[in-house]
Short mmCIF file of C-alpha atoms and ligand atoms in Angstrom, two decimals:
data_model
loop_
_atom_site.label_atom_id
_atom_site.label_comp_id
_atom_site.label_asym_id
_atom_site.label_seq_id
_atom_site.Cartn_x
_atom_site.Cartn_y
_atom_site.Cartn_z
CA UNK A 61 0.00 0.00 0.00
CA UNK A 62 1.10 3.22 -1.05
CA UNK A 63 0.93 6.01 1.51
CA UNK A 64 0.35 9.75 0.68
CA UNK A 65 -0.53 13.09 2.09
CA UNK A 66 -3.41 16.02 0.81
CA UNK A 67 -4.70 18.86 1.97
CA UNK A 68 -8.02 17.73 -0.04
CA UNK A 69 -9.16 14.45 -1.61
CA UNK A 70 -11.44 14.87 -4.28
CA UNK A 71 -13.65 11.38 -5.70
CA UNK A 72 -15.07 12.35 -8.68
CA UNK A 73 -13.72 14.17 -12.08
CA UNK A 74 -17.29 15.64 -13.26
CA UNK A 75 -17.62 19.52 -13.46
CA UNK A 76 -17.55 19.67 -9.71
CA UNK A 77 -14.89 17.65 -8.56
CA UNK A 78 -12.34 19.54 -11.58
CA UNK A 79 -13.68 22.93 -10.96
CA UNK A 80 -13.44 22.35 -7.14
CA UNK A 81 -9.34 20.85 -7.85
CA UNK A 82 -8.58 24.07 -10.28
CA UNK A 83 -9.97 26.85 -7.84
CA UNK A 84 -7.89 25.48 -4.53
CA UNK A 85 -5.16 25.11 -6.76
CA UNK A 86 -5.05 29.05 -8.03
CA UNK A 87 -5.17 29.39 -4.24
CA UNK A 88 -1.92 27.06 -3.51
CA UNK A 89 -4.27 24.50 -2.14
CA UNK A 90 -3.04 20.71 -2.87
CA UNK A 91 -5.99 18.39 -4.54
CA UNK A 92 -6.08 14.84 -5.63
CA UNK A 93 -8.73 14.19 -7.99
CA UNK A 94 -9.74 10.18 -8.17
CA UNK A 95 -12.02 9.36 -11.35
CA UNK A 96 -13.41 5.88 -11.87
CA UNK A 97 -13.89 6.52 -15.39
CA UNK A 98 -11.17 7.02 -18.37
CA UNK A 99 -10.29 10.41 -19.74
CA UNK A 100 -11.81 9.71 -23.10
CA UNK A 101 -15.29 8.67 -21.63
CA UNK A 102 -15.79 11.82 -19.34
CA UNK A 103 -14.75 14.07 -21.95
CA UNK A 104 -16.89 12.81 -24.31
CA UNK A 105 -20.20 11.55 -21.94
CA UNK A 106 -23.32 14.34 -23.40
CA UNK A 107 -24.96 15.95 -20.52
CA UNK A 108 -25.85 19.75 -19.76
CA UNK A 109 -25.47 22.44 -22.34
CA UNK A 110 -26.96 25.83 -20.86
CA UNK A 111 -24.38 28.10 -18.66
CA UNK A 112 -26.05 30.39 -16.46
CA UNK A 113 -24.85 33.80 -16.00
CA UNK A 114 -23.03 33.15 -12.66
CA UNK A 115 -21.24 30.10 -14.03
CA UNK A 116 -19.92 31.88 -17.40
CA UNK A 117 -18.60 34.57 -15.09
CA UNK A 118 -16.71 32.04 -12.90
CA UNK A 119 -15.27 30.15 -15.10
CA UNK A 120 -13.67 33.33 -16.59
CA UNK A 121 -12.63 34.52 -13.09
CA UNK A 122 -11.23 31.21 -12.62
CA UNK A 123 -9.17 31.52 -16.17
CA UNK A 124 -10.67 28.55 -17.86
CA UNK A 125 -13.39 30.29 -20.14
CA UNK A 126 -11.16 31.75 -22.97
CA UNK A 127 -12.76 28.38 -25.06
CA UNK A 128 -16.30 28.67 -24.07
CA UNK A 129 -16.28 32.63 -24.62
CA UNK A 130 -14.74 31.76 -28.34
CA UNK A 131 -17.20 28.57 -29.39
CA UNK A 132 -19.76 28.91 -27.25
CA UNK A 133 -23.16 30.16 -28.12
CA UNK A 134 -24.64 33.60 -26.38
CA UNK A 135 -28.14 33.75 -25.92
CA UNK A 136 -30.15 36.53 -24.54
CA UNK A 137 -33.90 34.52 -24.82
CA UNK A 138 -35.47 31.48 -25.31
CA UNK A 139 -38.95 30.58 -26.74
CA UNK A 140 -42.56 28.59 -25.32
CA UNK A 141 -44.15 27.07 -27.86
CA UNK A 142 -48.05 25.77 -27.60
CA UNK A 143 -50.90 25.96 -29.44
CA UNK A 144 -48.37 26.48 -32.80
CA UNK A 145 -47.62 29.44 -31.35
CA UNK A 146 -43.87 30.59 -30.03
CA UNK A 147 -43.69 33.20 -27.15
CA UNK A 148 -40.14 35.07 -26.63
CA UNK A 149 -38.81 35.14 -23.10
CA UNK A 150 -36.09 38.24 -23.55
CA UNK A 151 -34.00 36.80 -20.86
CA UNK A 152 -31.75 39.92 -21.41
CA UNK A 153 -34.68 42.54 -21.47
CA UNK A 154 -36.06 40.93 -18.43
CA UNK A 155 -32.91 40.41 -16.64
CA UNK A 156 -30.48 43.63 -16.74
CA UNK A 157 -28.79 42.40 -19.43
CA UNK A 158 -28.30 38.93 -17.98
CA UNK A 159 -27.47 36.05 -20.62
CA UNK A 160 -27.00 32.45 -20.88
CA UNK A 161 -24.44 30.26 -22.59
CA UNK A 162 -24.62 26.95 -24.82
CA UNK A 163 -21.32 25.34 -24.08
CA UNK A 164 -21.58 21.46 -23.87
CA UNK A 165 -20.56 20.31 -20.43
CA UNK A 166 -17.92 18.21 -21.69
CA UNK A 167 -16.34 20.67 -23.03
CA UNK A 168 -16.08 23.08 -19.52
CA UNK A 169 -14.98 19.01 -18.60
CA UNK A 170 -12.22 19.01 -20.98
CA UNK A 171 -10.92 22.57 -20.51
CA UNK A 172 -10.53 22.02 -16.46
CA UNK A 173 -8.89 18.79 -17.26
CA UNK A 174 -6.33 20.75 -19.84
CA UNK A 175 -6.01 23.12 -17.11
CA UNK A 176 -4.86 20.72 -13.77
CA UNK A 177 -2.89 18.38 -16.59
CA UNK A 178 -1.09 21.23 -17.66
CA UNK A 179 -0.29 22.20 -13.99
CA UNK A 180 1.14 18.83 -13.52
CA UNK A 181 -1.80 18.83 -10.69
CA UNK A 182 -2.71 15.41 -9.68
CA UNK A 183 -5.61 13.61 -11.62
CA UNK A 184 -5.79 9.92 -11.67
CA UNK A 185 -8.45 8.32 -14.01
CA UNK A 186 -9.25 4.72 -14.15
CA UNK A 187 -9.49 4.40 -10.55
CA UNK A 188 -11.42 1.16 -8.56
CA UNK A 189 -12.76 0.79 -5.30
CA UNK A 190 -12.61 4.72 -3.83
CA UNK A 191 -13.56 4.00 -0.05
CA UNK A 192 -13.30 7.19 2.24
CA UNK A 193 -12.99 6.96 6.01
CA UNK A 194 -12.13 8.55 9.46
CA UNK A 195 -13.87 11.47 8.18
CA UNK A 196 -15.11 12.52 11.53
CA UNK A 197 -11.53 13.17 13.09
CA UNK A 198 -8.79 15.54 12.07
CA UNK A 199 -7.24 13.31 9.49
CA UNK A 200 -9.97 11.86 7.03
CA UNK A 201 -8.62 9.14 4.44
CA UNK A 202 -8.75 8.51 0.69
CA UNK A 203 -8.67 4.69 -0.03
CA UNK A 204 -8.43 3.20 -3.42
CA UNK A 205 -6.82 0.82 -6.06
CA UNK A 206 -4.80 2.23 -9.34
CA UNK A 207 -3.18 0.32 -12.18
CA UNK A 208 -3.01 -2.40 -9.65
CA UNK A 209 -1.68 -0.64 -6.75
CA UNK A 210 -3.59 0.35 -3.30
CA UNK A 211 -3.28 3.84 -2.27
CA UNK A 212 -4.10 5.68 0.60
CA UNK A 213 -4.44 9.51 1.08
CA UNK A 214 -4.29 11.29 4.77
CA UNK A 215 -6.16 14.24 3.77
CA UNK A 216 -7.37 17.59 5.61
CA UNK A 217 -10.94 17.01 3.77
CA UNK A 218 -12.53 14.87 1.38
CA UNK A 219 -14.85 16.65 -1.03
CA UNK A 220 -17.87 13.79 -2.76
CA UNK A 221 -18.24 15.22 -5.37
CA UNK A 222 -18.70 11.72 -7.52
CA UNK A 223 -22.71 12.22 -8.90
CA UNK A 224 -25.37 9.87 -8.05
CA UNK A 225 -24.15 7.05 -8.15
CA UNK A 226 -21.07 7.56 -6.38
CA UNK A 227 -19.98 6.38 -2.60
CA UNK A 228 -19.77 9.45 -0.58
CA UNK A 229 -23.13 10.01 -0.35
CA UNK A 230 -23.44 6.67 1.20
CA UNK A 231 -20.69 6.93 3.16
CA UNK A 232 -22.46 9.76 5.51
CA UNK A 233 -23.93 8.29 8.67
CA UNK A 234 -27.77 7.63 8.54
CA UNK A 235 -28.14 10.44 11.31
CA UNK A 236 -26.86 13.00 8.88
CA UNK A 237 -29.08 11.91 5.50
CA UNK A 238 -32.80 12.84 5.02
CA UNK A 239 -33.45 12.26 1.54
CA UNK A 240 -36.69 14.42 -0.37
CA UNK A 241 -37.43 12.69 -3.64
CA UNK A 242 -39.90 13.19 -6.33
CA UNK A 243 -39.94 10.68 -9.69
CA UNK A 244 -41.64 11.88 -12.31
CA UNK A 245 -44.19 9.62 -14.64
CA UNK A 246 -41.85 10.18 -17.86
CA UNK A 247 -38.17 10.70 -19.02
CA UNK A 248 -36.15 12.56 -21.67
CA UNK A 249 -35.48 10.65 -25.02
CA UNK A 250 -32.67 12.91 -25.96
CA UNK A 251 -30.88 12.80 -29.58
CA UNK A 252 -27.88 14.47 -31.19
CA UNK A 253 -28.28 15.60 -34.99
CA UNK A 254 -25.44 16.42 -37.81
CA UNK A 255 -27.83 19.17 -38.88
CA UNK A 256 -27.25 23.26 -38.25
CA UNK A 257 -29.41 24.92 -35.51
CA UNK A 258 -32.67 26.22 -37.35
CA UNK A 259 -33.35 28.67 -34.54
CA UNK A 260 -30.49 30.52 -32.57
CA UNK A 261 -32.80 30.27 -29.01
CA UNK A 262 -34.22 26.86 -27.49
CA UNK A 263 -37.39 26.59 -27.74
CA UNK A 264 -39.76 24.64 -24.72
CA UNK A 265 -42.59 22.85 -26.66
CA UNK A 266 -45.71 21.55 -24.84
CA UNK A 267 -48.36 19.33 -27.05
CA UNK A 268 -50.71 17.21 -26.44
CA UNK A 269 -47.99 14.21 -27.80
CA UNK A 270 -45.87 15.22 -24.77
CA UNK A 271 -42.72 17.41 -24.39
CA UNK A 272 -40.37 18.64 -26.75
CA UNK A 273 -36.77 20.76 -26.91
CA UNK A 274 -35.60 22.22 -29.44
CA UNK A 275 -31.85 23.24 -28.70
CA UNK A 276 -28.19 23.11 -29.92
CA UNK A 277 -24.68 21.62 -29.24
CA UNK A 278 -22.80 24.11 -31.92
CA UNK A 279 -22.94 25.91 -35.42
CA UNK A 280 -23.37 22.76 -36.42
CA UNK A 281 -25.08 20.14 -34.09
CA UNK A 282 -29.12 20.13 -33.26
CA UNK A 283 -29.74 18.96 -29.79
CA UNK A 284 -33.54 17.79 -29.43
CA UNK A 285 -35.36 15.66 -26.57
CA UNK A 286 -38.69 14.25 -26.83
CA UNK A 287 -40.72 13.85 -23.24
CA UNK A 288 -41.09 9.24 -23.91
CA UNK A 289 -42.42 7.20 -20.92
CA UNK A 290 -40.21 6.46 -18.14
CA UNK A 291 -39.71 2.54 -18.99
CA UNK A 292 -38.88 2.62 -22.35
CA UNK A 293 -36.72 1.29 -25.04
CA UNK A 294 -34.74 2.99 -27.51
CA UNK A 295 -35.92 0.16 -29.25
CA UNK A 296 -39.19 1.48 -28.99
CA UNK A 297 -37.85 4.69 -30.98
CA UNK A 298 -36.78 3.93 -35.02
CA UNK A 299 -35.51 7.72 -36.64
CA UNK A 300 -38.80 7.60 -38.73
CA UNK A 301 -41.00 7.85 -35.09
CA UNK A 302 -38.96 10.16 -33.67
CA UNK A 303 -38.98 12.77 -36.58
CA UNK A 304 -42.69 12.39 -36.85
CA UNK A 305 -42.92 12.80 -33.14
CA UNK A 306 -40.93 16.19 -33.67
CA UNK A 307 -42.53 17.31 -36.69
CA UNK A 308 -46.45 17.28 -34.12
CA UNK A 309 -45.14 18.66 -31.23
CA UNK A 310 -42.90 21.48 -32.61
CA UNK A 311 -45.43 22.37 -35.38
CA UNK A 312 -46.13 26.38 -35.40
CA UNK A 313 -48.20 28.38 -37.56
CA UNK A 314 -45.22 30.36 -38.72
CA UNK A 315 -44.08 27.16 -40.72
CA UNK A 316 -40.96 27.09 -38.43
CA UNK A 317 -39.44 23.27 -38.43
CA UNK A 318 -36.13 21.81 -36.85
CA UNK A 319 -33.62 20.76 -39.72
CA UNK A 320 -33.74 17.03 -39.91
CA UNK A 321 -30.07 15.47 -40.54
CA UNK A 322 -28.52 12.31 -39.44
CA UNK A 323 -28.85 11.10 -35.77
CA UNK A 324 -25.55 10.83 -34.33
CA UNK A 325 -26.86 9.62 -30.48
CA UNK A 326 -29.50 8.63 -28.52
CA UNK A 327 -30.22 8.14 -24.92
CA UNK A 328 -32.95 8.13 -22.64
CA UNK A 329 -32.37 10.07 -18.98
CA UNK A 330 -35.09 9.75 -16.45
CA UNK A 331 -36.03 12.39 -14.31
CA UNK A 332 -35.63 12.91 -10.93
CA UNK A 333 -35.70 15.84 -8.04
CA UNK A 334 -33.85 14.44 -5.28
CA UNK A 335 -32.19 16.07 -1.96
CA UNK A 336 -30.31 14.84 0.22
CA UNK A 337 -29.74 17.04 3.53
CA UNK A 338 -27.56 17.71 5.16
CA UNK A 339 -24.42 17.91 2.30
CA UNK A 340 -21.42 17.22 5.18
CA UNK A 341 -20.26 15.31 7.95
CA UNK A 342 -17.31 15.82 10.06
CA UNK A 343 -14.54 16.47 7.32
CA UNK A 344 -16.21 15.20 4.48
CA UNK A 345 -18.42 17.52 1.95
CA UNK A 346 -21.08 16.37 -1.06
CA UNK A 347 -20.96 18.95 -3.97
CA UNK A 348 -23.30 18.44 -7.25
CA UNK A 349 -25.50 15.45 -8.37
CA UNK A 350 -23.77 13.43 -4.96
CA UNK A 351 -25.92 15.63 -3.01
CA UNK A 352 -28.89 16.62 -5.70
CA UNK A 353 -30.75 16.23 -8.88
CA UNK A 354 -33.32 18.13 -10.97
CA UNK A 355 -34.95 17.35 -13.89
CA UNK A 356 -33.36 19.05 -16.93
CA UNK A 357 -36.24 21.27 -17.78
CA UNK A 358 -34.76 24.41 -15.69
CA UNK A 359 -31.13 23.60 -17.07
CA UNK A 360 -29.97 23.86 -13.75
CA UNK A 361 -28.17 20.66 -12.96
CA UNK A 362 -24.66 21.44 -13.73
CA UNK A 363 -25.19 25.20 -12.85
CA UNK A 364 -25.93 23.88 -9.11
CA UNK A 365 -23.02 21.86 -9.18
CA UNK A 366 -20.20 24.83 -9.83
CA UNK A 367 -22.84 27.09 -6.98
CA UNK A 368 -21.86 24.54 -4.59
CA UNK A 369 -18.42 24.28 -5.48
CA UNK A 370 -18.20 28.38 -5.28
CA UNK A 371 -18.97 27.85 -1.92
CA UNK A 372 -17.11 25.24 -0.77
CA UNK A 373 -13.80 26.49 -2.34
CA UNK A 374 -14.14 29.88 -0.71
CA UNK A 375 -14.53 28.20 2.69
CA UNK A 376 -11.58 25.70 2.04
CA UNK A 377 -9.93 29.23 1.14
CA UNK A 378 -10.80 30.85 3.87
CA UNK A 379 -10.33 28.01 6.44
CA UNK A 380 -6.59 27.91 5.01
CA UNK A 381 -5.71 31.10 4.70
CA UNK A 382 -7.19 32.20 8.18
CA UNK A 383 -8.27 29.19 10.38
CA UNK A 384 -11.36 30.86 10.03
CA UNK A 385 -14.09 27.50 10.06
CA UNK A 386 -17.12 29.20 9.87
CA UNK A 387 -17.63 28.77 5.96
CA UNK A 388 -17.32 24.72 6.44
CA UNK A 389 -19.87 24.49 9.37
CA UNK A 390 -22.29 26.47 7.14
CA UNK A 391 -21.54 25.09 3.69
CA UNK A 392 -24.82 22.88 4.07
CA UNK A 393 -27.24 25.58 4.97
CA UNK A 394 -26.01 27.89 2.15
CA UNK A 395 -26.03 25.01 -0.46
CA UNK A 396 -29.19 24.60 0.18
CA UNK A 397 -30.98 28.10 -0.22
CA UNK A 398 -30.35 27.98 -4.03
CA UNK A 399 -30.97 24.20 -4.33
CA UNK A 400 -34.38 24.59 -2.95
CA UNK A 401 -34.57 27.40 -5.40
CA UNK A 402 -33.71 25.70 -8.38
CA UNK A 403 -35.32 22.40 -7.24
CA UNK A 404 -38.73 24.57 -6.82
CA UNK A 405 -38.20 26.64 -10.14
CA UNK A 406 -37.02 22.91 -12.46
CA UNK A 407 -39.96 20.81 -10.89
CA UNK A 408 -42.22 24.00 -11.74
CA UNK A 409 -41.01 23.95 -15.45
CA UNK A 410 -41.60 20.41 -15.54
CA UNK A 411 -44.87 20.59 -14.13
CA UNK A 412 -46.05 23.18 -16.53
CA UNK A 413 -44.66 22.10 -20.01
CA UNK A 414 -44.94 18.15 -19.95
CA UNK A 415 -48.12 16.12 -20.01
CA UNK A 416 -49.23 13.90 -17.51
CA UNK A 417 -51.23 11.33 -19.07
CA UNK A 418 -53.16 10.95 -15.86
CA UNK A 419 -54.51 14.76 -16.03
CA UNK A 420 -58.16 15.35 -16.02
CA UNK A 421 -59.67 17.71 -18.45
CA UNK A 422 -60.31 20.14 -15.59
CA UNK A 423 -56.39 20.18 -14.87
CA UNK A 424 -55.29 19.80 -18.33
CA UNK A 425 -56.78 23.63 -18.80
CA UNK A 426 -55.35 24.93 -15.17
CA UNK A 427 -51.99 23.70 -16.70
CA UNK A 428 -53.12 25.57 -20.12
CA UNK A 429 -53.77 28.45 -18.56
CA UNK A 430 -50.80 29.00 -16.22
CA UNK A 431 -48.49 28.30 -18.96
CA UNK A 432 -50.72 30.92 -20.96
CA UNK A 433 -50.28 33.51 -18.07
CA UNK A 434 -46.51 32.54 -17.87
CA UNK A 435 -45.67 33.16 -21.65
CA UNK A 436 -47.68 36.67 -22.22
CA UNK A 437 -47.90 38.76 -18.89
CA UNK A 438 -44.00 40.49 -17.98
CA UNK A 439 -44.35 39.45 -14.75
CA UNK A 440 -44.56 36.02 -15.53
CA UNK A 441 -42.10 36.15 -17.91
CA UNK A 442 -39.72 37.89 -15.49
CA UNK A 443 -40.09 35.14 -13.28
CA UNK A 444 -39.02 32.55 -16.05
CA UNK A 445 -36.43 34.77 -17.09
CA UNK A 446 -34.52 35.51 -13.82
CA UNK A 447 -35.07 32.01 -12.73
CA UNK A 448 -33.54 30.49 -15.85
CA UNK A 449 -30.25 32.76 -16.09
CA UNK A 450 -29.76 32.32 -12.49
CA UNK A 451 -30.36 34.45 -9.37
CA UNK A 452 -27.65 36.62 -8.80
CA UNK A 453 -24.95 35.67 -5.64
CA UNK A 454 -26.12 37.40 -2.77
CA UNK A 455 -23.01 36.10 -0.24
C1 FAD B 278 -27.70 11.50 -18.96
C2 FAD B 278 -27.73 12.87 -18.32
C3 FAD B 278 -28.15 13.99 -19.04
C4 FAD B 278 -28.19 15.25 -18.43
N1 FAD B 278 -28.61 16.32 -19.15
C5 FAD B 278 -28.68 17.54 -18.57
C6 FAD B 278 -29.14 18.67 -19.26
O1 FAD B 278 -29.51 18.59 -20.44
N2 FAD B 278 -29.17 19.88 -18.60
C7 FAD B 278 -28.74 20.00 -17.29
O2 FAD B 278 -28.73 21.11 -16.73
N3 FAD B 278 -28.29 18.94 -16.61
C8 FAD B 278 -28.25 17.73 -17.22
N4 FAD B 278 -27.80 16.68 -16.52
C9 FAD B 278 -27.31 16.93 -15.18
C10 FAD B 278 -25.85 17.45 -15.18
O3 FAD B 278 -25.14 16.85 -16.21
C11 FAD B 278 -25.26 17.17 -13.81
O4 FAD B 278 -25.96 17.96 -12.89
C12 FAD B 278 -23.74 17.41 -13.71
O5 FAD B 278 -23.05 16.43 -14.41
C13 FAD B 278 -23.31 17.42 -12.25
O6 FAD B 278 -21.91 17.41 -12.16
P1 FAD B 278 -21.16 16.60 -11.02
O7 FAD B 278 -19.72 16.89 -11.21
O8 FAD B 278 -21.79 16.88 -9.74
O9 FAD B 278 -21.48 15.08 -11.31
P2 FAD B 278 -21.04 14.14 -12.53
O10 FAD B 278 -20.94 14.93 -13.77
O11 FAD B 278 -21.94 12.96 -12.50
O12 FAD B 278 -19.56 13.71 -12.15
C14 FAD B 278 -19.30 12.73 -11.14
C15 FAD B 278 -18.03 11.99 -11.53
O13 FAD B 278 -17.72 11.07 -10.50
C16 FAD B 278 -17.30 9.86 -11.09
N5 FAD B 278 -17.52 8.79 -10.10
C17 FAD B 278 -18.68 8.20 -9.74
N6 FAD B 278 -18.48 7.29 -8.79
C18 FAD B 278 -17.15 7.29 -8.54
C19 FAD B 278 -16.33 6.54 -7.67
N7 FAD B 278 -16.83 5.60 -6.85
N8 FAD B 278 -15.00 6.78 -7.68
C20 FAD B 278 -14.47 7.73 -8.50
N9 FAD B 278 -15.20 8.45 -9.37
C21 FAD B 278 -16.54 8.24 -9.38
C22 FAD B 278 -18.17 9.74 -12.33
O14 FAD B 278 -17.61 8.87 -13.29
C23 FAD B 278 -18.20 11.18 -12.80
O15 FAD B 278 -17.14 11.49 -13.69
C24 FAD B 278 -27.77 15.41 -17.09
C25 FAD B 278 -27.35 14.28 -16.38
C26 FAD B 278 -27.35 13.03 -16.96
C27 FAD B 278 -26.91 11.83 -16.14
#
């Protein structure tokens, strides 16, 4: 067994776990980042796509945004479509001037893992059984095996930062976990098309059929999701179905259609709200999907990952550069103000654009009419609109 020292383990190399490793390290603050996954497969796994405000302007605080700001895609508004008709949300307008970005996740992935490789900063990928323990004294540990080897890490903290389905979660004590949950009655067939963009905003579609998005990966890449039932097949999905399925539920009046072009990827991602509380114990902290999920309809997922590592990083900071401790004993209850926010505002958009089969008429035309309300009154669309770019930082 090989034995090493930290000042932080990190499990995890998603947006979180590398953004958390590349802000401690502009502050001098050593990081090992374990990753059970290989470097190909992380930089190339499809998730989120839409940068809020807050996490465009942190990455370029953080010096890691020169890529995004050059190929990503600005957008000041997006569009509700029902009825055949589309409604503008002037997220700009609405906002002070507020925008969002289109920048694939994977690629924020790949340009924090240029970043710590070109550092020479520890990042090991490929690595089996991550176990983390003593994280309730001074001297928490990092267990794992690599290329054969076992390793252990005496670290200051461990940060879980390894999504879902990773072990920190389960690693806190059952006296620390209260998990709120909500499944929802559907999931996200989502494809990837070698086709332009035929609209420069995303546009929210709700229909009778079910869900649609209309949005983009690049200049050149269509990014569209259908709302399919939760058990289903891709099977269950030929490209014939699925462009028919597009062509009903994004119909408009104003003859606007989606180019069609070769499908390059599909997958099917269910959805989920999920909380667990609290987000620490002792010396070891959850960050991102270890701690919380929404469903994708707010675009908030990865955007509450990098909020939570904002916060964490600048109480690691200030806990080294001070001794100051009061950061870490609060980093749950501030975590959790603008998870509740975003869980509230991407179960809302959920509720409101997707069809539940099970709806009677009477609260098919409640849902009608609040999405109604929603697109055409300011105030409504305020509400969308300084939900979806992100409330501004208040601490
Ligand atoms: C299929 C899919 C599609 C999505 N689409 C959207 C979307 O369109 N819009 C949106 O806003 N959000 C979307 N999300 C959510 C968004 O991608 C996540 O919120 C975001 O990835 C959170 O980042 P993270 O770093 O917390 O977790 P992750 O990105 O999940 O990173 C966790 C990392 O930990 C690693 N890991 C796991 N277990 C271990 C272990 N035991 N040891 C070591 N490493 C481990 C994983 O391999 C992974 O690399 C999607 C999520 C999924 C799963």
């Amino acid at each position: 067994m090989r034995t090493l020292k930290t000042q932080v383990g990190i499990v995890g190399a998603g947006p979180a776990g590398l953004l958390l490793a590349h802000l401690l390290r502009l502050e001098g603050i050593d990081a090992v980042v374990l990753e059970a996954k290989s470097r190909q497969y992380v930089e190339e796994r499809i998730r989120a796509g839409v940068l809020e405000q807050g996490t465009i302007d942190l990455l370029n605080e953080a010096g890691v945004g020169q890529r995004m700001m050059a190929q990503g895609l600005p957008h000041t508004g997006i569009e509700l479509l029902f009825d055949r008709q589309r409604h503008r949300i002037d997220l700009s307008e609405l906002t002070g001037g507020r925008q969002i970005m289109v920048y694939g996740q994977h690629e924020v992935v790949k340009d924090l893992i240029h970043a710590r490789l070109a550092a020479s900063a520890p990042l090991l990928f490929g690595v089996e059984d991550v176990r983390v323990a003593d994280f309730g004294s001074s001297a928490p540990k990092l267990l794992a095996r690599h290329e054969g080897e076992e390793f252990e890490w005496t670290c200051d903290f461990i940060a879980g930062c390894d999504g879902f389905h990773g072990v920190c979660r389960d690693a806190l004590p059952d006296s620390a976990r209260t998990v709120f949950e909500r499944v929802y009655p559907f999931a996200w067939l989502g494809i990837l098309v070698k086709a332009p963009p035929a609209s420069d905003e995303l546009i929210y579609a709700s229909h009778e059929n079910g869900f649609a998005l209309f949005s983009m990966r690049s200049p050149e890449i269509t990014r569209l999701y259908l709302q399919c039932s939760p058990d289903d097949d891709l099977a269950n999905w030929p490209n014939e179905r699925i462009w028919s399925e597009l062509d009903s539920r994004l119909a408009t009046d104003d003859g606007w259609q989606p180019n069609v072009g070769e499908i390059i990827q599909k997958g099917i991602t269910p959805m989920r709200s999920f909380v667990c509380e609290t987000m620490q114990s002792g010396r070891l902290f959850l960050a991102g999907d270890a701690a919380h999920i929404v469903p994708p309809t707010g675009a908030k997922g990865m955007n509450l990952a990098v909020s939570d590592i904002r916060y964490l990083s600048r109480a690691l900071t200030s806990y080294y550069r001070t001794g100051d401790e009061t950061g870490l004993l609060h980093y749950s209850t501030t975590c959790l103000k603008r998870i509740w926010r975003a869980e509230h505002f991407s179960w809302w958009m959920t509720s409101m654009l997707h069809r539940f089969f099970d709806h009677s008429p009477f609260e098919q035309r409640i849902q009608r009419a609040e999405l109604n309300y929603f697109s055409t009154s300011r105030a409504g669309r305020t509400a969308i609109a300084e939900n979806y770019v992100g409330l501004p930082w208040t601490d």
